Structure formats: structure tokens, C-alpha cells
CSV table of C-alpha atoms and ligand atoms in Angstrom, one decimal:
chain,number,residue,atom,x,y,z
A,270,MET,CA,-13.0,-7.8,4.6
A,271,ALA,CA,-16.7,-8.4,4.4
A,272,GLU,CA,-18.3,-11.7,3.5
A,273,PRO,CA,-17.5,-12.9,0.0
A,274,ARG,CA,-20.4,-12.8,-2.4
A,275,ASP,CA,-20.3,-15.5,-5.1
A,276,THR,CA,-21.5,-14.0,-8.3
A,277,THR,CA,-20.4,-16.7,-10.7
A,278,GLU,CA,-23.7,-16.4,-12.6
A,279,PRO,CA,-23.9,-13.7,-13.9
A,280,CYS,CA,-21.2,-11.2,-13.4
A,281,ALA,CA,-21.2,-9.1,-16.5
A,282,PRO,CA,-20.7,-5.6,-15.0
A,283,LEU,CA,-17.5,-6.5,-13.3
A,284,SER,CA,-16.2,-9.1,-15.8
A,285,VAL,CA,-13.2,-7.1,-16.9
A,286,GLN,CA,-13.1,-4.6,-14.1
A,287,PRO,CA,-11.2,-6.0,-11.1
A,288,LEU,CA,-12.3,-3.3,-8.7
A,289,ARG,CA,-14.9,-0.6,-8.4
A,290,TRP,CA,-16.3,1.7,-5.8
A,291,ASP,CA,-19.8,0.9,-4.5
A,292,GLU,CA,-21.4,4.1,-3.4
A,293,ALA,CA,-24.4,2.4,-1.7
A,294,SER,CA,-22.2,0.6,0.8
A,295,GLY,CA,-19.2,3.0,0.8
A,296,CYS,CA,-17.0,0.0,0.1
A,297,LEU,CA,-14.4,-1.0,-2.4
A,298,GLN,CA,-15.5,-4.1,-4.3
A,299,MET,CA,-13.1,-6.4,-6.0
A,300,ILE,CA,-13.1,-9.7,-7.8
A,301,ASP,CA,-11.2,-12.3,-5.8
A,302,GLN,CA,-8.5,-13.3,-8.2
A,303,ARG,CA,-7.4,-16.2,-6.0
A,304,VAL,CA,-10.4,-18.2,-7.0
A,305,LEU,CA,-10.7,-17.4,-10.7
A,306,PRO,CA,-11.6,-19.0,-13.0
A,307,ALA,CA,-13.5,-21.6,-11.0
A,308,ARG,CA,-15.6,-18.9,-9.3
A,309,VAL,CA,-16.3,-15.2,-9.7
A,310,VAL,CA,-16.5,-13.9,-6.1
A,311,LEU,CA,-16.8,-10.3,-5.1
A,312,LEU,CA,-15.2,-9.1,-1.9
A,313,SER,CA,-16.0,-5.8,-0.2
A,314,CYS,CA,-13.4,-3.8,1.7
A,315,ASP,CA,-14.5,-1.2,4.2
A,316,SER,CA,-11.1,-0.2,5.7
A,317,ALA,CA,-7.4,0.4,4.8
A,318,ALA,CA,-6.6,-2.8,6.8
A,319,SER,CA,-8.9,-4.9,4.7
A,320,VAL,CA,-7.6,-3.4,1.4
A,321,ALA,CA,-4.0,-4.1,2.6
A,322,ASP,CA,-4.9,-7.7,3.4
A,323,ALA,CA,-6.5,-8.0,-0.1
A,324,ILE,CA,-3.3,-6.7,-1.7
A,325,ARG,CA,-1.0,-9.0,0.4
A,326,SER,CA,-3.1,-12.1,-0.2
A,327,MET,CA,-3.5,-11.3,-3.9
A,328,VAL,CA,-7.2,-11.0,-4.0
A,329,VAL,CA,-6.2,-8.0,-6.2
A,330,ARG,CA,-2.9,-8.1,-8.1
A,331,GLY,CA,-1.1,-6.6,-11.0
A,332,ALA,CA,0.8,-3.4,-10.6
A,333,PRO,CA,-1.7,-0.8,-11.8
A,334,SER,CA,-4.6,-2.6,-10.1
A,335,ILE,CA,-2.6,-2.7,-6.8
A,336,GLY,CA,-2.1,1.1,-7.1
A,337,CYS,CA,-5.8,1.7,-7.7
A,338,ALA,CA,-6.7,-0.5,-4.7
A,339,ALA,CA,-4.3,1.3,-2.5
A,340,ALA,CA,-5.8,4.7,-3.4
A,341,TYR,CA,-9.3,3.4,-2.6
A,342,GLY,CA,-7.9,1.9,0.6
A,343,ILE,CA,-7.0,5.5,1.7
A,344,ALA,CA,-10.4,6.8,0.6
A,345,VAL,CA,-12.3,4.1,2.4
A,346,GLU,CA,-10.4,4.7,5.6
A,347,ALA,CA,-11.0,8.4,5.4
A,348,ARG,CA,-14.7,7.7,5.1
A,349,ARG,CA,-14.6,5.3,8.0
A,350,LEU,CA,-12.9,8.0,10.2
A,351,GLN,CA,-14.7,11.1,9.0
A,352,GLN,CA,-16.7,11.5,12.1
A,353,VAL,CA,-13.7,11.5,14.5
A,354,ASP,CA,-11.9,14.7,15.6
A,355,ARG,CA,-9.1,16.2,13.5
A,356,ALA,CA,-6.2,14.7,15.6
A,357,GLY,CA,-7.7,11.2,15.5
A,358,PHE,CA,-8.4,11.5,11.8
A,359,ALA,CA,-4.8,12.6,11.1
A,360,ALA,CA,-3.3,9.7,13.2
A,361,GLY,CA,-5.7,7.2,11.6
A,362,MET,CA,-4.8,8.3,8.1
A,363,SER,CA,-1.1,8.2,8.8
A,364,ALA,CA,-1.4,4.6,10.0
A,365,ALA,CA,-3.4,3.7,6.9
A,366,PHE,CA,-0.7,5.0,4.6
A,367,GLU,CA,1.9,3.0,6.5
A,368,LEU,CA,-0.1,-0.2,6.4
A,369,LEU,CA,-0.8,0.0,2.7
A,370,ALA,CA,2.8,0.9,1.9
A,371,GLN,CA,3.9,-2.4,3.6
A,372,SER,CA,1.4,-4.6,1.7
A,373,ARG,CA,3.6,-5.5,-1.3
A,374,PRO,CA,7.1,-4.1,-2.1
A,375,THR,CA,7.8,-4.4,-5.9
A,376,ALA,CA,5.0,-2.8,-7.9
A,377,VAL,CA,5.9,0.9,-7.8
A,378,ASN,CA,2.3,1.9,-8.8
A,379,LEU,CA,1.4,1.2,-5.2
A,380,PHE,CA,3.7,4.0,-3.9
A,381,TRP,CA,2.9,6.2,-6.9
A,382,ALA,CA,-0.8,6.1,-6.0
A,383,LEU,CA,-0.2,6.6,-2.2
A,384,GLN,CA,1.9,9.7,-3.1
A,385,ARG,CA,-1.0,11.1,-5.1
A,386,MET,CA,-3.3,10.5,-2.2
A,387,GLN,CA,-0.8,12.0,0.2
A,388,GLU,CA,-0.7,15.2,-1.9
A,389,VAL,CA,-4.5,15.6,-1.6
A,390,LEU,CA,-4.3,15.1,2.1
A,391,ALA,CA,-1.5,17.6,2.5
A,392,SER,CA,-3.3,20.3,0.5
A,393,THR,CA,-6.6,19.9,2.5
A,394,GLN,CA,-5.3,20.2,6.1
A,395,SER,CA,-7.7,23.1,6.9
A,396,GLN,CA,-10.8,21.2,5.8
A,397,SER,CA,-13.0,19.0,7.9
A,398,PRO,CA,-12.4,15.2,7.8
A,399,ALA,CA,-15.7,14.7,5.9
A,400,VAL,CA,-14.6,17.1,3.2
A,401,ILE,CA,-11.2,15.5,3.0
A,402,ALA,CA,-12.8,12.1,2.7
A,403,GLY,CA,-14.8,13.3,-0.3
A,404,LEU,CA,-11.7,14.7,-2.0
A,405,LEU,CA,-9.7,11.6,-1.4
A,406,LEU,CA,-12.5,9.5,-2.9
A,407,ARG,CA,-12.5,11.8,-5.9
A,408,GLN,CA,-8.8,11.4,-6.3
A,409,SER,CA,-9.2,7.6,-6.2
A,410,HIS,CA,-11.8,7.7,-9.0
A,411,GLU,CA,-9.3,9.9,-11.0
A,412,ILE,CA,-6.5,7.4,-10.5
A,413,LEU,CA,-8.7,4.6,-11.7
A,414,ALA,CA,-10.0,6.5,-14.8
A,415,ALA,CA,-6.4,7.7,-15.7
A,416,ASN,CA,-5.2,4.2,-15.7
A,417,MET,CA,-8.0,3.1,-18.0
A,418,ARG,CA,-7.1,6.1,-20.4
A,419,ALA,CA,-3.4,5.1,-20.3
A,420,ASN,CA,-4.2,1.5,-21.1
A,421,ARG,CA,-6.3,2.5,-24.1
A,422,ALA,CA,-3.6,4.9,-25.3
A,423,LEU,CA,-0.7,2.5,-25.0
A,424,GLY,CA,-2.8,-0.3,-26.4
A,425,ALA,CA,-3.3,1.7,-29.6
A,426,LEU,CA,0.4,2.6,-29.9
A,427,GLY,CA,1.5,-0.9,-29.2
A,428,ALA,CA,-0.9,-2.4,-31.7
A,429,ALA,CA,0.9,-0.6,-34.5
A,430,LEU,CA,4.1,-2.6,-33.7
A,431,LEU,CA,2.4,-6.0,-34.3
A,432,PRO,CA,2.3,-7.5,-37.8
A,433,HIS,CA,-1.1,-8.2,-39.4
A,434,THR,CA,-0.9,-11.9,-38.5
A,435,ALA,CA,1.0,-12.9,-35.4
A,436,GLN,CA,1.2,-15.3,-32.5
A,437,VAL,CA,2.2,-13.4,-29.4
A,438,LEU,CA,3.6,-14.9,-26.2
A,439,THR,CA,2.8,-13.3,-22.9
A,440,HIS,CA,3.8,-14.2,-19.3
A,441,CYS,CA,1.7,-13.8,-16.2
A,442,ASN,CA,-1.4,-11.6,-16.5
A,443,ALA,CA,-1.0,-8.0,-17.6
A,444,GLY,CA,-4.7,-7.8,-18.6
A,445,ALA,CA,-7.9,-6.1,-17.5
A,446,LEU,CA,-7.6,-7.9,-14.1
A,447,ALA,CA,-4.2,-6.5,-13.5
A,448,THR,CA,-5.2,-2.9,-14.2
A,449,ALA,CA,-8.2,-0.6,-14.0
A,450,GLY,CA,-9.5,-2.5,-17.0
A,451,TYR,CA,-8.4,-3.4,-20.6
A,452,GLY,CA,-4.8,-4.2,-19.6
A,453,THR,CA,-1.3,-3.3,-20.7
A,454,ALA,CA,0.2,-6.2,-22.6
A,455,LEU,CA,-3.3,-7.6,-23.2
A,456,GLY,CA,-4.4,-4.1,-24.0
A,457,VAL,CA,-2.0,-4.0,-26.9
A,458,ILE,CA,-3.4,-7.4,-28.0
A,459,ARG,CA,-7.0,-6.2,-27.6
A,460,ALA,CA,-6.3,-3.1,-29.6
A,461,ALA,CA,-4.6,-5.0,-32.4
A,462,VAL,CA,-7.5,-7.5,-32.6
A,463,ALA,CA,-10.0,-4.5,-32.7
A,464,GLU,CA,-8.0,-3.1,-35.6
A,465,GLY,CA,-8.7,-6.3,-37.5
A,466,LYS,CA,-5.3,-8.0,-37.0
A,467,ARG,CA,-5.2,-11.7,-36.7
A,468,ILE,CA,-3.6,-12.2,-33.3
A,469,SER,CA,-3.4,-15.4,-31.4
A,470,VAL,CA,-1.8,-15.7,-27.9
A,471,LEU,CA,0.5,-18.2,-26.3
A,472,ALA,CA,0.1,-17.8,-22.6
A,473,ASP,CA,2.7,-19.1,-20.1
A,474,GLU,CA,1.0,-20.7,-17.2
A,475,THR,CA,3.2,-18.7,-14.8
A,476,ARG,CA,4.3,-20.7,-11.8
A,477,PRO,CA,3.8,-20.7,-8.9
A,478,LEU,CA,0.4,-18.8,-8.7
A,479,LEU,CA,-0.7,-19.5,-12.3
A,480,GLN,CA,-1.8,-16.0,-13.3
A,481,GLY,CA,-1.3,-17.0,-16.9
A,482,ALA,CA,-3.3,-20.3,-16.8
A,483,ARG,CA,-6.1,-19.0,-14.6
A,484,LEU,CA,-6.4,-15.2,-15.4
A,485,THR,CA,-5.0,-14.6,-18.9
A,486,LEU,CA,-6.9,-17.6,-20.3
A,487,TRP,CA,-10.1,-16.5,-18.6
A,488,GLU,CA,-9.9,-13.0,-19.9
A,489,LEU,CA,-9.0,-13.8,-23.4
A,490,GLN,CA,-11.5,-16.5,-23.7
A,491,ARG,CA,-14.2,-14.1,-22.7
A,492,ASP,CA,-13.1,-11.8,-25.5
A,493,HIS,CA,-13.0,-14.6,-28.0
A,494,ILE,CA,-9.3,-14.0,-28.6
A,495,PRO,CA,-7.6,-17.2,-29.6
A,496,VAL,CA,-5.3,-18.3,-26.8
A,497,THR,CA,-3.2,-21.5,-26.1
A,498,LEU,CA,-1.9,-22.4,-22.7
A,499,ILE,CA,1.7,-23.6,-22.4
A,500,THR,CA,3.8,-24.4,-19.3
A,501,ASP,CA,6.6,-21.9,-18.6
A,502,SER,CA,9.2,-24.4,-19.6
A,503,MET,CA,7.8,-24.8,-23.2
A,504,ALA,CA,8.5,-21.2,-24.2
A,505,GLY,CA,12.0,-21.9,-25.6
A,506,HIS,CA,10.7,-24.9,-27.6
A,507,MET,CA,7.9,-22.8,-29.1
A,508,MET,CA,10.3,-20.1,-30.1
A,509,GLN,CA,12.7,-22.7,-31.7
A,510,GLN,CA,9.7,-24.1,-33.6
A,511,GLY,CA,9.0,-20.7,-35.1
A,512,SER,CA,5.6,-20.4,-33.2
A,513,VAL,CA,6.3,-17.0,-31.5
A,514,ASP,CA,6.3,-13.8,-33.6
A,515,ALA,CA,6.6,-11.4,-30.6
A,516,VAL,CA,6.6,-11.3,-26.8
A,517,ILE,CA,4.6,-8.7,-24.9
A,518,VAL,CA,4.7,-8.5,-21.1
A,519,GLY,CA,3.8,-5.9,-18.4
A,520,ALA,CA,6.0,-4.5,-15.7
A,521,ASP,CA,5.9,-4.0,-11.9
A,522,ARG,CA,8.6,-1.4,-11.8
A,523,ILE,CA,10.8,0.1,-14.5
A,524,ALA,CA,14.1,1.8,-13.5
A,525,ALA,CA,15.4,5.0,-15.0
A,526,ASN,CA,17.7,3.1,-17.4
A,527,GLY,CA,14.9,0.8,-18.7
A,528,ASP,CA,15.7,-2.3,-16.6
A,529,PHE,CA,12.4,-3.7,-15.3
A,530,ALA,CA,10.9,-6.1,-12.8
A,531,ASN,CA,8.0,-8.3,-13.8
A,532,LYS,CA,6.7,-11.7,-12.7
A,533,ILE,CA,9.3,-14.3,-12.0
A,534,GLY,CA,10.2,-16.1,-15.3
A,535,THR,CA,10.0,-12.9,-17.4
A,536,TYR,CA,13.8,-12.7,-17.6
A,537,MET,CA,14.0,-16.2,-18.9
A,538,VAL,CA,11.5,-15.4,-21.6
A,539,ALA,CA,13.5,-12.2,-22.6
A,540,VAL,CA,16.8,-14.2,-22.9
A,541,LEU,CA,15.0,-16.8,-25.0
A,542,ALA,CA,13.5,-14.1,-27.3
A,543,HIS,CA,16.9,-12.5,-27.7
A,544,ARG,CA,18.4,-15.8,-28.6
A,545,HIS,CA,15.8,-16.3,-31.3
A,546,GLY,CA,15.7,-12.8,-32.6
A,547,ILE,CA,12.0,-12.3,-31.5
A,548,PRO,CA,10.9,-8.8,-30.6
A,549,PHE,CA,10.3,-8.4,-26.9
A,550,TYR,CA,8.0,-5.6,-25.9
A,551,VAL,CA,7.2,-4.2,-22.4
A,552,ALA,CA,3.8,-2.4,-22.1
A,553,ALA,CA,3.3,-0.2,-19.0
A,554,PRO,CA,1.8,3.1,-17.9
A,555,LEU,CA,4.2,6.0,-16.8
A,556,SER,CA,3.1,5.3,-13.2
A,557,THR,CA,5.2,2.0,-13.4
A,558,ILE,CA,8.4,4.0,-14.1
A,559,ASP,CA,10.5,4.7,-11.0
A,560,ARG,CA,12.8,7.5,-12.0
A,561,GLN,CA,14.4,7.4,-8.6
A,562,LEU,CA,16.1,4.1,-9.3
A,563,ALA,CA,19.2,4.2,-11.5
A,564,SER,CA,19.0,0.6,-12.5
A,565,GLY,CA,17.1,-2.6,-12.0
A,566,ALA,CA,19.6,-3.7,-9.3
A,567,ALA,CA,17.9,-1.4,-6.8
A,568,ILE,CA,14.3,-2.8,-7.4
A,569,PRO,CA,13.1,-4.5,-4.2
A,570,ILE,CA,12.1,-8.1,-5.0
A,571,GLU,CA,9.2,-9.6,-3.0
A,572,GLU,CA,9.9,-13.0,-1.5
A,573,ARG,CA,6.7,-14.9,-0.9
A,574,ASP,CA,5.7,-17.8,1.2
A,575,ALA,CA,7.3,-21.2,0.5
A,576,ALA,CA,3.9,-22.8,0.5
A,577,GLU,CA,3.2,-21.3,-2.9
A,578,VAL,CA,6.0,-23.3,-4.4
A,579,CYS,CA,5.3,-26.6,-2.6
A,580,GLY,CA,1.8,-27.0,-3.9
A,581,PHE,CA,-1.4,-25.2,-5.0
A,582,GLY,CA,-4.6,-24.8,-3.0
A,583,GLU,CA,-5.0,-27.9,-0.8
A,584,LEU,CA,-2.7,-30.0,-2.9
A,585,ARG,CA,1.0,-30.4,-1.7
A,586,TRP,CA,3.6,-32.0,-3.9
A,587,ALA,CA,6.9,-31.3,-2.2
A,588,PRO,CA,8.0,-33.2,0.9
A,589,ALA,CA,7.5,-31.3,4.2
A,590,ASP,CA,10.3,-29.1,5.4
A,591,VAL,CA,12.2,-28.7,2.2
A,592,ALA,CA,14.3,-25.6,1.5
A,593,VAL,CA,12.4,-23.3,-0.9
A,594,ARG,CA,13.1,-19.9,-2.6
A,595,ASN,CA,10.1,-17.9,-3.9
A,596,PRO,CA,11.1,-14.6,-5.4
A,597,ALA,CA,7.9,-13.3,-7.0
A,598,PHE,CA,9.6,-11.1,-9.6
A,599,ASP,CA,12.9,-11.0,-11.6
A,600,VAL,CA,14.7,-8.1,-13.3
A,601,THR,CA,15.2,-8.0,-17.1
A,602,PRO,CA,18.0,-5.7,-18.3
A,603,ALA,CA,17.0,-3.0,-20.7
A,604,GLU,CA,19.3,-4.3,-23.4
A,605,LEU,CA,16.9,-7.2,-23.9
A,606,VAL,CA,13.9,-4.9,-24.5
A,607,THR,CA,13.0,-4.1,-28.1
A,608,ALA,CA,10.6,-1.3,-27.1
A,609,LEU,CA,8.8,0.1,-24.1
A,610,ILE,CA,5.2,0.9,-24.9
A,611,THR,CA,3.6,3.7,-22.7
A,612,GLU,CA,0.7,6.0,-23.1
A,613,ASN,CA,3.1,8.9,-23.9
A,614,GLY,CA,4.9,7.0,-26.7
A,615,VAL,CA,7.0,4.0,-27.7
A,616,VAL,CA,10.6,4.0,-26.7
A,617,ARG,CA,12.7,1.7,-28.9
A,618,SER,CA,15.8,0.2,-27.2
A,619,PRO,CA,14.9,2.0,-24.0
A,620,ASP,CA,17.6,3.8,-22.0
A,621,GLY,CA,17.9,6.7,-19.6
A,622,ALA,CA,17.5,9.4,-22.3
A,623,GLY,CA,14.5,7.7,-24.0
A,624,ILE,CA,12.7,7.2,-20.7
A,625,ALA,CA,13.4,10.8,-19.6
A,626,ALA,CA,12.0,12.0,-22.8
A,627,LEU,CA,8.6,10.4,-22.0
A,628,PHE,CA,8.3,12.8,-19.1
A,629,ALA,CA,9.3,15.9,-21.1
A,630,PRO,CA,6.6,18.6,-20.9
A,631,GLN,CA,6.4,19.2,-24.6
A,632,ARG,CA,5.1,15.7,-25.3
B,86,LIG,O1,2.3,-11.1,-8.5
B,86,LIG,P1,1.4,-10.4,-9.4
B,86,LIG,O2,0.4,-11.2,-10.0
B,86,LIG,O3,0.9,-9.1,-8.9
B,86,LIG,O4,2.4,-10.0,-10.6
B,86,LIG,C1,1.8,-9.3,-11.7
B,86,LIG,C2,2.8,-9.0,-12.8
B,86,LIG,O5,4.0,-9.4,-12.7
B,86,LIG,C3,2.3,-8.2,-14.0
B,86,LIG,O6,2.9,-8.7,-15.2
B,86,LIG,C4,2.6,-6.8,-13.8
B,86,LIG,O7,2.1,-6.3,-12.5
B,86,LIG,C5,2.0,-5.9,-14.8
B,86,LIG,S1,0.3,-5.8,-14.7
B,86,LIG,C6,-0.3,-4.8,-15.9
């Protein structure tokens, strides 16, 4: 990765766009989400290895955003290698795919995007590396633009599910920062607010990396959408008090039967919503659906470093050498989902048939 550039004041062009291609430098630029909201720092990536690092260390995070970054990781590597001979180019590209595929395991958008890039590579074998590099870059732009279109479309469909006045609880950050822009769960909220609905948000802080407290709050404040921070353990109390009208979350991978993985703690929120009769919505683009997996039991769950649970930043609060578990995601069974909101439609009580219908050609 190139030297970080602190753009705390001002950063308007990238404010709700976590990543973008910079043609002048031939680099992928991204907002470093590890240091938000204290600082708005841009990082530039000029190789697949630096993009894989950025995904692993969560400079860029959120399933669709990871997918877009991986696509650009391939494009940037192709550009870097475009002057080498065909054999060297092919070997370098194959190593780049492998590296990016190993960066994070749960968000299926990563593998979905790499598959799209692989298809371009496979269909352009007879071209020169420079031409292939151009076509891969074009495909990355298309993946980014398609995610933005999907978010707008699912946002509008999801907004119709919310009452005119509502307090919505969300977990983690499924906003502009987690996508190409606009967001999935937060896209639904943005669309509802744009329609004139009076929506306020309760944001779980989202231990251990605080995506809710740091990122969701930052984004919604910038859009002047009323938002209140709570700790994860307050969600049940808020529901019991009648302070939650609906829950909307994003997803990292949705199995063919509607079970889905999302940020650790989501399952707990879904169980609580069910207990209190509160609608529980999942908002995600079709690229988050993994039709190869029969159920959520087969979703690979990333286990991250113990240090994330023992403290934050420089601050350590657990004694040294304690046993720690740090699964980054959990799986919520489909039976707890009131509706799945996608760009192709809303599936109520999602199951295999409802999800398969989203992919039917006549839609
Ligand atoms: O570990 P993260 O921050 O990448 O986890 C992100 C989430 O769990 C999001 O809710 C999910 O990716 C959906 S983003 C639209």
C-alpha cells in the first residue's frame, strides 16, 4: 500500500464512497475504515497484494465493498503486469486470484466478483496483456456501478416495508461504506427518509470492531438522519421498552434456503426481534446469495485475531494470555427473517423456492 494521505478536511468527493479508481495514478483509492471517524485517510493500492492486505486488515470491509475491492485488485495487478510476456502475465494473474481469494472467507461477494473477473480473463486469452488489463478494469467499473444500482433498487423496495414513522435498529455497518455507496440496510433507511418517512435509527455499537459506533453513526450523522448509539447488550431492553419498530441488517452470505451469515451478534438480535414480534429484514444484493450452499451450516465463518477482543487500538483490557474466541460472523436461520430485500424483489419468509424465484429469467 502507498503512503496514507490524511484528507480529514475536506473529503467531500469520497465521503460516502469507500473506494474509487484513480486514473491518474492507476491506483485503487480507499477510505481507511480502521481510523474512522477520528480521521478520514485515503490509502492507494497499486497491486493485488496491497488490495488483499487492505481487505484482510479491514481498511475496506462490508461484503459488497470487499467484492468491488477484489475486482479492482485484479485490475490493478493486470495493469502492473501489462508489459511482461504472456506466460509471466498469466502466472502473475493466477497468483493474484489466489491471494485475493484467501483474504477473507465469509463474504461471498468476494468470490462472486473474482468469478466475474475470471470470466473476462478466460474470454480474452488471445489478446495482449495490455488489452486484457483494459478489459479487466472496465469489468471492475461495471461491478462497482452494478452494486450502486442494486442498492438504489433494493433501497426503494425496502422503504415500502417501513411505516411512515419508525425507529429502526441496525447492527454493524451495512451502509455506503460497506458497499459501492448508498448501502443495503442503510440504503433502505436512506430511501425511506428520502420519501418523507420519519425514520430514526438505533445503532448497535457492534463489538469487537465497533462498525456500528464508528461507521454507521458517522455516515448517518453526515446525512442528518437521526441516530442513537446503544451497546449490543441494550438491544433486548430497547425492544422490551417498545423502542424498536423494525430491524434491518445486511448480509455477508445467504444460503439457498435463506439462512444467512452477518456480523457476529446478528443472530442474537434476530432471536430478540422474534421474541418481541418485531419485523426483522435482511437487505442484500443478489451477489450476496450463494446458491451452492444448501443451508447456513455450510457458510465458512472467519475467526479473527484474539487481540480484537482483548482491547481496542492501543488500549488492552483483558489480562495477557487469556483464552479468547473471535468468530467475526454468526448464522441466522431463515425462519427468523420476516423478509429478504434484494434489487430483484422482496421475498417474505424466505425459503429455497422464494430465493430461486429471484433468479428466474422472467423477473
Ligand atoms: O467484518 P465486516 O465489517 O466486513 O462485516 C460486515 C457486515 O457484517 C455487514 O453487515 C455485511 O457485510 C453487509 S454490508 C452491506
